[in-house]
Coordinates of C-alpha atoms and ligand atoms in Angstrom, one line a residue:
X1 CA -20.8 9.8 -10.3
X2 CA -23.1 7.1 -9.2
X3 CA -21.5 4.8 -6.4
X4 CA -22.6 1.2 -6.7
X5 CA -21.6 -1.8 -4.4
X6 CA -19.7 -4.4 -5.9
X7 CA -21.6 -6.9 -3.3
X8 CA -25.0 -6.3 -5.8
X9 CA -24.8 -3.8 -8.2
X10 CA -26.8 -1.5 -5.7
X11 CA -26.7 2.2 -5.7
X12 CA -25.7 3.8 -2.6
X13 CA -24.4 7.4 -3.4
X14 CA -23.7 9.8 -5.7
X15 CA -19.6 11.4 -5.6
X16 CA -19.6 15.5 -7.2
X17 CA -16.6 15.0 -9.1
X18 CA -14.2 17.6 -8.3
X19 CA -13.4 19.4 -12.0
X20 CA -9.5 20.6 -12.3
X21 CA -10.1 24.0 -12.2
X22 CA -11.3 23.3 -8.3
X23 CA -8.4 21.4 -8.0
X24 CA -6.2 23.9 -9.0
X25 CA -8.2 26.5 -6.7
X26 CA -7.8 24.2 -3.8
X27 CA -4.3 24.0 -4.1
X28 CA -3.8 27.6 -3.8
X29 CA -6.0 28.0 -0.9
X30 CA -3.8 25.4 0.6
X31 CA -0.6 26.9 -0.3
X32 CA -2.3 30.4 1.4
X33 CA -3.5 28.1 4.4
X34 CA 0.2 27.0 4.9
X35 CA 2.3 30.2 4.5
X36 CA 0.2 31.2 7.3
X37 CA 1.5 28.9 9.7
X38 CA -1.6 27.6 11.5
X39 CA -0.2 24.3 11.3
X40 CA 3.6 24.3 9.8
X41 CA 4.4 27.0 12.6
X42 CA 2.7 24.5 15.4
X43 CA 5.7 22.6 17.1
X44 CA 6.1 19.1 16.4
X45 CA 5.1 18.1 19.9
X46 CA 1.4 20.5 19.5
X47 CA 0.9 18.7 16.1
X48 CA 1.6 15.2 17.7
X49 CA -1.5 16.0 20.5
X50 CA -3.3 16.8 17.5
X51 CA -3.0 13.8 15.1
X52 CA -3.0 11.7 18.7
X53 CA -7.0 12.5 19.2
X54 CA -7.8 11.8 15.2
X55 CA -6.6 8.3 16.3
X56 CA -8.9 8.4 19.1
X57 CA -12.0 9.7 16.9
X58 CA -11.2 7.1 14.7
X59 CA -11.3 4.4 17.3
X60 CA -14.6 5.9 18.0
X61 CA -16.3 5.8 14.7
X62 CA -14.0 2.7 13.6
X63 CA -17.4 0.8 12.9
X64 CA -18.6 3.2 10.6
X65 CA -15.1 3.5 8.8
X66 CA -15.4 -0.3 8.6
X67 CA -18.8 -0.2 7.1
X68 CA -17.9 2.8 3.9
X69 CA -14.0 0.6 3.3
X70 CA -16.5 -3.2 3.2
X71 CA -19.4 -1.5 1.2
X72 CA -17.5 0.4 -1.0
X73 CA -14.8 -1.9 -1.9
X74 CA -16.9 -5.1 -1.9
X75 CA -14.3 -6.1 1.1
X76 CA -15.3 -9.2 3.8
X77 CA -16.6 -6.5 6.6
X78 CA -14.6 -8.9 9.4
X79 CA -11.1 -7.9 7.2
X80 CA -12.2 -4.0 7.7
X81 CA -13.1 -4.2 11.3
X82 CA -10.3 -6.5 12.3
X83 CA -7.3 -5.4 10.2
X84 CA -7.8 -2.5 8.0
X85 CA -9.7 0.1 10.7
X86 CA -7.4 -1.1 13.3
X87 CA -4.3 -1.1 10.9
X88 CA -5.0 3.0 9.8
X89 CA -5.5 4.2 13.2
X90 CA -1.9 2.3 14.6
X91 CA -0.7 4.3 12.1
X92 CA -1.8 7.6 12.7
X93 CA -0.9 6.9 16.6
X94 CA 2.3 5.6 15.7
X95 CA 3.6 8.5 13.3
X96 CA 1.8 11.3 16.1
X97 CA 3.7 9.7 18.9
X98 CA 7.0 9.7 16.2
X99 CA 7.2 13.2 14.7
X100 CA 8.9 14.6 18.3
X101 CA 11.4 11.9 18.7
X102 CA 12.5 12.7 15.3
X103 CA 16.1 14.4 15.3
X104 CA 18.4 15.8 12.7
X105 CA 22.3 14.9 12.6
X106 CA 25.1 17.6 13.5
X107 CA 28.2 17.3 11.8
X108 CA 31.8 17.4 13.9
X109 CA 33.6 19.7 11.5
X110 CA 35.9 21.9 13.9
X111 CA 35.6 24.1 16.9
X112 CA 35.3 26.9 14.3
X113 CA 32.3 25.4 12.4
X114 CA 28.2 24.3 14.2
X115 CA 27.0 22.6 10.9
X116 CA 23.5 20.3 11.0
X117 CA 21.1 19.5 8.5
X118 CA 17.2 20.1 9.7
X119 CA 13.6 19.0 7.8
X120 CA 11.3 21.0 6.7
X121 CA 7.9 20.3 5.0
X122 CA 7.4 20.9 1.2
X123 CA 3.9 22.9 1.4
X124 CA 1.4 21.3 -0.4
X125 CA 1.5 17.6 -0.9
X126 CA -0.6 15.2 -2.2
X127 CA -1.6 11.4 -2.0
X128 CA -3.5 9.5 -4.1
X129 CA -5.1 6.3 -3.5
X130 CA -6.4 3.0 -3.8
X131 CA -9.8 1.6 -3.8
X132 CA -8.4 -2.3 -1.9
X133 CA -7.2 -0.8 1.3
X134 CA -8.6 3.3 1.3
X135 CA -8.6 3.9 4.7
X136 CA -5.7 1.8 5.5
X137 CA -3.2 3.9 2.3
X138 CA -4.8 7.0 3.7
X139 CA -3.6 6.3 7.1
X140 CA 0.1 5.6 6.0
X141 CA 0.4 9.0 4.0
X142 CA -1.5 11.2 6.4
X143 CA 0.2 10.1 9.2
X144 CA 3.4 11.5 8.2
X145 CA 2.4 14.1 5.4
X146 CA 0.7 16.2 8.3
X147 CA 3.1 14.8 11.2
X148 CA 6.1 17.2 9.2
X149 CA 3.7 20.2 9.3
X150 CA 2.5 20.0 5.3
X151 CA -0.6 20.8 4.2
X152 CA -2.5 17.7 2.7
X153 CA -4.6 16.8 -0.7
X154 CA -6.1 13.8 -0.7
X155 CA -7.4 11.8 -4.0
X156 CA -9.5 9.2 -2.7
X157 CA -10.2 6.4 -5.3
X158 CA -13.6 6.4 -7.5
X159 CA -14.9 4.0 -5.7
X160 CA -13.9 4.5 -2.3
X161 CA -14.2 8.2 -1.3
X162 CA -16.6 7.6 2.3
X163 CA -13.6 6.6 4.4
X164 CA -11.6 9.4 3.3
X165 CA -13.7 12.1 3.2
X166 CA -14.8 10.7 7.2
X167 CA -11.2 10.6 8.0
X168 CA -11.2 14.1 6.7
X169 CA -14.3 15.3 8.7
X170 CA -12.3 13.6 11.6
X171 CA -9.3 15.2 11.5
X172 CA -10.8 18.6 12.0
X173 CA -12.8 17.0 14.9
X174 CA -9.8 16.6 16.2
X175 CA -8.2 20.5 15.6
X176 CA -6.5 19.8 12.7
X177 CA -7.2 23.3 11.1
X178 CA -9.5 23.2 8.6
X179 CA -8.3 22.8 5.0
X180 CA -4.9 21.6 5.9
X181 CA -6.4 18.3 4.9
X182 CA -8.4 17.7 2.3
X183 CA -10.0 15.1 -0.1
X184 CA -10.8 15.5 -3.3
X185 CA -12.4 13.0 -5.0
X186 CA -12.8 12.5 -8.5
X187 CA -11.4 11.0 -11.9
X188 CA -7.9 9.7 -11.7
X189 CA -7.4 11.3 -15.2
X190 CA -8.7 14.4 -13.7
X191 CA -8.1 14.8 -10.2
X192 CA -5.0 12.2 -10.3
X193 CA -3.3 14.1 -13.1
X194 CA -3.6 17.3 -11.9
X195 CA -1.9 16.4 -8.8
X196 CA 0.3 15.4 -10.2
X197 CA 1.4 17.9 -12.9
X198 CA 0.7 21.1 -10.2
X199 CA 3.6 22.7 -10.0
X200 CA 2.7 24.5 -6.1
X201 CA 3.0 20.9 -5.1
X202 CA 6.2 19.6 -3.5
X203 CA 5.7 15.9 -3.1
X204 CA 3.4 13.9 -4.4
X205 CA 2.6 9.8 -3.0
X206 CA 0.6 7.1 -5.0
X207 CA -0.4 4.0 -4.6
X208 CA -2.3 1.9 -7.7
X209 CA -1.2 -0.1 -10.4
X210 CA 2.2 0.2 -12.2
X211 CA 0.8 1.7 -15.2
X212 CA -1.0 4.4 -13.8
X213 CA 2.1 5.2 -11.6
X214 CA 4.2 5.6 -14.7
X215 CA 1.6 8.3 -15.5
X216 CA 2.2 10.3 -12.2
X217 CA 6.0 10.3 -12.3
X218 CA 5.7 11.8 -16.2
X219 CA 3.6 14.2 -15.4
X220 CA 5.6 15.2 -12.1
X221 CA 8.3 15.3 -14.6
X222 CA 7.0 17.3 -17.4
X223 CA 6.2 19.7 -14.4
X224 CA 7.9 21.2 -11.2
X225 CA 9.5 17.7 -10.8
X226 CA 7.9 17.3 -7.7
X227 CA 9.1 14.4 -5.1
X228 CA 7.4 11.3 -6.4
X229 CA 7.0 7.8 -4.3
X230 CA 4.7 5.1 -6.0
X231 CA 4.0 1.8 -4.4
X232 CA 2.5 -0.3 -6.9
X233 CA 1.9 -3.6 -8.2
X234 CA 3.0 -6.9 -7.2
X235 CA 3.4 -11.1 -8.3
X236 CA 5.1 -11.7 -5.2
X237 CA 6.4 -15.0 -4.9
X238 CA 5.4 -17.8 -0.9
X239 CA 8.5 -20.0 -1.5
X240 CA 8.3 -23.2 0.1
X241 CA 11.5 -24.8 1.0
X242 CA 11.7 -28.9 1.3
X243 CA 11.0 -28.2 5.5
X244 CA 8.5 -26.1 5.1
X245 CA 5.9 -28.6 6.3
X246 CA 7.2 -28.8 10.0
X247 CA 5.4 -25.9 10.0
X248 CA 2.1 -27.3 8.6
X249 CA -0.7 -25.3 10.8
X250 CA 0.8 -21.7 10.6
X251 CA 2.1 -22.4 7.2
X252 CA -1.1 -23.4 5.0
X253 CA -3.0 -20.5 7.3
X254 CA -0.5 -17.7 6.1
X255 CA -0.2 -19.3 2.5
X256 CA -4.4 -19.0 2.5
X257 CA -4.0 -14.8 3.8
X258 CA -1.0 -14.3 1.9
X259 CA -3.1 -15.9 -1.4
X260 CA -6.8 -14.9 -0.8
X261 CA -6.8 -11.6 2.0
X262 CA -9.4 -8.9 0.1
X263 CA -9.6 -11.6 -2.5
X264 CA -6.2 -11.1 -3.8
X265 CA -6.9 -7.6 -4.7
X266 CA -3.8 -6.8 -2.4
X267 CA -0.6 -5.4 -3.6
X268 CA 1.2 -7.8 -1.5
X269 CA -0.9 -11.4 -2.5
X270 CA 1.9 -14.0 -2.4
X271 CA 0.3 -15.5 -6.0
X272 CA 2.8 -17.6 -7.1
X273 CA 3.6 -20.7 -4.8
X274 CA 6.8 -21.9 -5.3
X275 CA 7.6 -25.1 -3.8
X276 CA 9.7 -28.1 -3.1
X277 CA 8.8 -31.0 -5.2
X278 CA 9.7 -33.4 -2.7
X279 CA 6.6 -31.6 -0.8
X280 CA 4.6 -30.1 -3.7
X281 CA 1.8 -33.2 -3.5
X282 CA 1.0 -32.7 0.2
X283 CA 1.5 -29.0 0.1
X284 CA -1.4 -28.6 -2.9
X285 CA -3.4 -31.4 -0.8
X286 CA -3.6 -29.2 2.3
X287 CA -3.9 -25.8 0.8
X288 CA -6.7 -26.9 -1.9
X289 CA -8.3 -28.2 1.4
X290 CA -8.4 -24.8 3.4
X291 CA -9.4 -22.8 0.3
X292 CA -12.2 -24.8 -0.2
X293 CA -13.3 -24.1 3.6
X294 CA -13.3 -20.5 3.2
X295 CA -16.9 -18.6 2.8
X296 CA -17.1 -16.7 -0.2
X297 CA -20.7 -14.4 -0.3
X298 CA -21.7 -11.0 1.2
X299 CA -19.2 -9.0 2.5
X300 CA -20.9 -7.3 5.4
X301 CA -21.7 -10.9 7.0
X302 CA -19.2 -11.4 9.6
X303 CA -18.5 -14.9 8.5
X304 CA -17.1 -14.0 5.1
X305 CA -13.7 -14.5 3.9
X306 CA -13.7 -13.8 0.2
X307 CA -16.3 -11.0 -1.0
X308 CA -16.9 -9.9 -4.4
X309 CA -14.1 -9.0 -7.3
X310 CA -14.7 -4.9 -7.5
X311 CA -15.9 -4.6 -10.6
X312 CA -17.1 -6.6 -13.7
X313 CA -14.0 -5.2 -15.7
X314 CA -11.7 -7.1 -13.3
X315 CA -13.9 -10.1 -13.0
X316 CA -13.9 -10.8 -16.8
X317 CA -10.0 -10.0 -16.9
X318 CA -9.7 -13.0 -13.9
X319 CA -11.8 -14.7 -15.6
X320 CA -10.1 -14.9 -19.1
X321 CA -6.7 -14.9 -17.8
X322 CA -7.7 -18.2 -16.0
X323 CA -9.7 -19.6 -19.2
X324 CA -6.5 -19.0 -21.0
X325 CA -3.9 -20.7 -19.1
X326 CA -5.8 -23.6 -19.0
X327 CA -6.6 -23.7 -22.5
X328 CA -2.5 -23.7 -22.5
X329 CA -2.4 -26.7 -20.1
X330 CA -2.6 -25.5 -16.9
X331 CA -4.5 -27.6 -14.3
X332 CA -7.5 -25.9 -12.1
X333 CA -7.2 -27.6 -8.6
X334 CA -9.9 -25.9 -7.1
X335 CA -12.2 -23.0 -8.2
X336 CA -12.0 -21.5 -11.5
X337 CA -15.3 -20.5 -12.1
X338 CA -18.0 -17.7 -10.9
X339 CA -20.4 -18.5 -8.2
X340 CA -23.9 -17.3 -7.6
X341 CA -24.0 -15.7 -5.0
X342 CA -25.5 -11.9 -4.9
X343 CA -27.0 -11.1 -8.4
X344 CA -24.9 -7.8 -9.5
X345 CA -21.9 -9.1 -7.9
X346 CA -19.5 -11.0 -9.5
X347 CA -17.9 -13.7 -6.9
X348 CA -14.9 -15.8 -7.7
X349 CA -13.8 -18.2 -5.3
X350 CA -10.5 -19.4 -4.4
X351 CA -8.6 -20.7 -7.1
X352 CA -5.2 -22.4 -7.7
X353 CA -3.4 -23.7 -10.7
X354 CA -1.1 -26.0 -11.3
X355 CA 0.8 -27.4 -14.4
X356 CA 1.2 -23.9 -16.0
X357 CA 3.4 -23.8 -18.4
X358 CA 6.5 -21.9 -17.6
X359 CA 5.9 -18.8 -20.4
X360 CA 2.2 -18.4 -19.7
X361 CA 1.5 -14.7 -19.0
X362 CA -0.8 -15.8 -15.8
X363 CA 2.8 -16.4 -14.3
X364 CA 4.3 -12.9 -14.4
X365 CA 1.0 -10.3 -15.0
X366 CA -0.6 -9.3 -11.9
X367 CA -4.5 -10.5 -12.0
X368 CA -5.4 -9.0 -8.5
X369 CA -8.0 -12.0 -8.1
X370 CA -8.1 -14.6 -6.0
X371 CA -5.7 -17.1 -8.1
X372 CA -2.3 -18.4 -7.5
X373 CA -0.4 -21.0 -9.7
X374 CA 1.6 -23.4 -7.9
X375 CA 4.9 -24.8 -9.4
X376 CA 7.6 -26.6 -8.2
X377 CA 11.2 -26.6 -7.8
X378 CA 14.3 -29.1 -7.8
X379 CA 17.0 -26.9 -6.2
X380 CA 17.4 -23.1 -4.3
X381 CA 18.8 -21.8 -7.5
X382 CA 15.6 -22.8 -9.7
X383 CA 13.5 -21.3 -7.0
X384 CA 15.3 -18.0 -7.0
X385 CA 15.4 -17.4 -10.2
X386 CA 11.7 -18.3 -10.8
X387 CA 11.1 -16.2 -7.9
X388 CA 13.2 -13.3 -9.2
X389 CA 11.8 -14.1 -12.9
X390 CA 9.6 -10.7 -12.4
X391 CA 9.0 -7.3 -13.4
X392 CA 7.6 -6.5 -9.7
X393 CA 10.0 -7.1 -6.6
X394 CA 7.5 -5.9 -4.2
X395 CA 7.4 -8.8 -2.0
X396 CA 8.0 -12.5 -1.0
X397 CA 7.9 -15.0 1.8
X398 CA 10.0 -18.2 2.8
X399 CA 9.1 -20.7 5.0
X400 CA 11.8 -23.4 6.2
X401 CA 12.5 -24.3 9.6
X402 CA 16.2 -23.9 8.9
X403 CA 16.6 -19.9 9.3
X404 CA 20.2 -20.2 7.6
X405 CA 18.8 -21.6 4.9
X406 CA 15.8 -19.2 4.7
X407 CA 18.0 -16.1 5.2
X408 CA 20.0 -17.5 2.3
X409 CA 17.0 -17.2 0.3
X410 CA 15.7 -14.1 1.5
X411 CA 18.7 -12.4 0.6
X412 CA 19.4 -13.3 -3.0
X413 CA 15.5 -11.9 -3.9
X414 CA 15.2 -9.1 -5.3
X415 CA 12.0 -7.4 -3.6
X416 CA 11.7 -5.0 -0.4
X417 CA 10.1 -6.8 1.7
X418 CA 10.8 -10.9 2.7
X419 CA 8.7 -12.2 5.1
X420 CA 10.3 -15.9 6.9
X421 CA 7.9 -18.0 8.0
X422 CA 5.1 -15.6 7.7
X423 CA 3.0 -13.2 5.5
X424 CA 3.1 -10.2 6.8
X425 CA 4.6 -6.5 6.3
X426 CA 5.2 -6.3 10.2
X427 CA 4.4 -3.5 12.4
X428 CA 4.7 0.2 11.9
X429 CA 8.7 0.2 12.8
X430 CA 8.9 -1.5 9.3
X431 CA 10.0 0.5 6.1
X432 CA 7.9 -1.0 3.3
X433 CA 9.0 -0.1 -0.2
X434 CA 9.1 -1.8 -3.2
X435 CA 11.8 -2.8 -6.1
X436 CA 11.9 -2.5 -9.5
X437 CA 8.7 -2.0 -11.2
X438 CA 6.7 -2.3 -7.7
X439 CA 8.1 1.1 -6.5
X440 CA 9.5 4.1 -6.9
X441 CA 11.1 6.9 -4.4
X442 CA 10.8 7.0 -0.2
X443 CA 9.1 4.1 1.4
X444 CA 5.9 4.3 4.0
X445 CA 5.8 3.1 7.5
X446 CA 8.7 3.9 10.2
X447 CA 10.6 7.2 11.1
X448 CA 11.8 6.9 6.9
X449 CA 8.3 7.8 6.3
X450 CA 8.7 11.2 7.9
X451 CA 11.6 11.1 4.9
X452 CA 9.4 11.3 1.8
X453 CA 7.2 14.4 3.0
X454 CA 10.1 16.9 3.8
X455 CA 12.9 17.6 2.5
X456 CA 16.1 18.4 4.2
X457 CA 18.5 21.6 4.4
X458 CA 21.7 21.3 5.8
X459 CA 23.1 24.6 7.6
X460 CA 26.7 25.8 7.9
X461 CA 27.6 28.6 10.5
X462 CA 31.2 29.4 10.7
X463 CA 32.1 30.9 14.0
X464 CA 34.5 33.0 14.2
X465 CA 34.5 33.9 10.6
X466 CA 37.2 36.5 10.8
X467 CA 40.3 34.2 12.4
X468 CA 41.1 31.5 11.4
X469 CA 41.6 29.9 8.1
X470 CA 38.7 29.7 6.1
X471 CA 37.3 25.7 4.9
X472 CA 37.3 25.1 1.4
X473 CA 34.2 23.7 0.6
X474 CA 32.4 22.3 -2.9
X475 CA 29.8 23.8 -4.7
Ligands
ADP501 P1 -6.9 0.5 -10.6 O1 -6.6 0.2 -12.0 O2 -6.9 -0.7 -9.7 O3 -8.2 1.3 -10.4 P2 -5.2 2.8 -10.6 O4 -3.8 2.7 -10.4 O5 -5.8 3.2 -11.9 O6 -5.8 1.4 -10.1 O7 -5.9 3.7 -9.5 C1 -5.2 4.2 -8.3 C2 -5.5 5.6 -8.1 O8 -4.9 6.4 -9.2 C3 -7.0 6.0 -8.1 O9 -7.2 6.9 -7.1 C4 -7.2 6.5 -9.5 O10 -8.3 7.4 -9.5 C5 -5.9 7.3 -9.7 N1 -5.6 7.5 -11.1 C6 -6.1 6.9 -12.2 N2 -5.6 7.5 -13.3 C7 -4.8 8.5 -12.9 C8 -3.9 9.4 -13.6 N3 -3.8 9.4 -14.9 N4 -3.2 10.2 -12.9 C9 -3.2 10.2 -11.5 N5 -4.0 9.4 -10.8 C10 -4.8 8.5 -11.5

């Protein structure tokens, strides 16, 4: 497959699919390279060392990981060096200086009984990925997939295999041995779906759009039933409560990241404002203000916020999904249209909506773009139920200077992850995981990471076994 920039259109690579006959010959040399215990029989601590220098290679080459995620995905090359490089390797530190602090619970049964329940990796496991964050997702699942002692497949996205396939090349830098991780890039039809539907692999970990999910849970279904965890799409909901203003600075800087990071091609874009109408004027005044200060243009200067949309398919779907709301009513406050910028990039800038009418679909699809729709709100109850008002629960922030009130809020939404008075899925220590139709199974991040890629056998020994009375257990 030819590789081309979404900053111009440009060529610059050519990706050998991988057909699913390879894939299916990979997977049993990983399934050999397992059983023999190169890396699964390595203790805990000796794979921690291990994963602890692929950090420090990738704080070596973090540059050129910065470069392959910004040229590849179209993203601002200052988002890439400052968040998304520095972001993957935290988290392959993090998870290597985890996996030996991890212990397993021992029950208190009876002098006559030593019962505890242990984790064990599945085997082979496999990840598949997105093309907005590559390295970042790559970083989350690898971290713990190898931490456990599994051997890894990676499916990086079309678009975005360089940063993989480095991280890859990295990791046996580091003495990861080789083939315990590995990428295989290729079609998400092929590649993806035989992942998924290979039944030698125990666990299986996605992240993409809702419908393509729903395709790697069936197939994992019509198969081994492998251990499925999707994290998927988003409309998460930057509720605004009448206070929210006392925060002006921090709050219109977050709103801006939360709306407009990668150009709201990010699971987690806070893209429907919900706010206080006793603020809503001043509120739109400010925020229209700061979108229209940020630089949208070629991602690999240093000054650029917003790059390109990835592709022209998703540029024309922004497109018309904005051209339709407003031919419903809706109000374009700023943006709206394409700019010139590169030719054979398609750049949208910043754009927010007001005035949409409460049943447009613009309110409740997910345009991964960078527009939001601002409404308002006369009371806490009109705002939760807008906010909840969604197929996706992935995520949402607050913002009022009253934390009982904001708490309040934060707990009657239904999502996995509130943010109060910021936009932000915190640090590594913090579970991230989606509701309803934004995920499915385990989450990523923290020790419950560790969760999703092994599975856990409990272990009775009775002592003693011939005095005693014997305990009755269930089947
Ligand atoms: P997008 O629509 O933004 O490209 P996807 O959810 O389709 O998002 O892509 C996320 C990942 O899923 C990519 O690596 C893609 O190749 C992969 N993928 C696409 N189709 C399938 C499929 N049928 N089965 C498994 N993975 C797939």
């Amino acid at each position: 497959m030819l590789n081309r920039r979404p900053a111009d259109g440009f060529t610059i690579g050519t990706t050998r699919m991988t057909s699913a006959a390879e894939v299916a010959e990979h997977t049993e040399q990983a399934q050999v390279l397992y059983e023999s215990g190169v890396w699964s029989g390595l203790s805990p601590r000796e794979r921690g060392a291990v994963l602890l220098r692929l950090a420090a290679l990738m704080a070596r080459d973090a540059e050129m990981l910065a470069q392959f995620d910004s040229e590849d995905a179209g993203k601002p090359i200052q988002e890439c060096r400052e968040n998304d490089v520095p972001a993957a390797i935290e988290s392959i530190r993090w998870f290597a200086e985890g996996i030996d602090k991890r212990t397993s619970a021992v029950s208190g049964i009876g002098a006559d009984v030593l019962s505890f329940s242990e984790w064990e990796p599945f085997g082979v496991v496999a990840a598949i990925l997105p093309w907005n964050y590559p390295l970042a997702m790559a970083a989350w699942k690898v971290g713990p997939a190898l931490a456990v002692g599994n051997c890894l497949i990676l499916k990086p996205a079309e678009m975005t295999p360089r940063s993989t396939m480095h991280l890859v090349a990295l990791a046996e830098e580091a003495g990861v041995p080789v083939g315990v991780i590995r990428a295989l890039p290729g079609r998400g039809d092929v590649v993806g779906e035989a992942l998924s539907r290979d039944s030698r692999i125990g666990a299986i970990s996605f992240t993409g759009s809702t419908a393509t999910g729903r395709k790697v849970l069936t197939a994992a279904a019509e198969s081994n039933l492998k251990r499925v965890s999707l994290e998927m799409g988003g409309k998460s909901a930057q509720i605004l409560l009448d206070d929210a203003l006392e925060y002006s600075d921090a709050l219109i800087a977050n709103m801006i990241d939360a709306a407009f990071l990668t150009s709201g091609q990010n699971c987690t874009a806070g893209s429907r404002i919900l706010v206080a109408r006793e603020i809503l004027e001043p509120v739109v005044e400010r925020f229209v203000r700061a979108a229209e200060a940020l630089v949208v243009g070629d991602p690999s200067d240093h000054a650029t916020d917003l790059g390109p949309v990835v592709s022209d398919a998703a540029a024309d779907r922004i497109l018309s999904a904005i051209r339709e709301a407003v031919a419903a009513g809706a109000r374009i406050e700023t943006g709206g249209h394409e700019l010139d910028r590169l030719p054979g990039g398609r750049y949208i800038p910043p754009t927010v909506l007001t005035d949409v009418p409460k049943d447009e679909s613009i309110l409740r699809t997910e345009l991964f773009g960078p527009v939001v729709t601002v409404q308002p709100f006369d009371s806490i109850d009109e705002a939760i139920a807008l906010a909840n008002g969604s197929d996706f629960g992935l995520a949402a922030s607050v913002w009022s200077k009253n934390i009982d009130r904001a708490l309040g809020v934060a707990r009657r939404l239904h999502v996995g992850l509130v943010s109060i008075n910021s936009y932000s899925e915190g640090d590594m220590t913090v579970p991230f995981a989606g509701w309803k139709q934004s995920g499915f199974g385990g989450a990523e991040k923290s020790f419950v990471a560790f969760e999703q890629w092994s599975r856990r056998k409990s272990v009775w020994v009775q002592l003693h076994p011939e005095s005693g009375d014997r305990l009755t257990t269930h089947d």
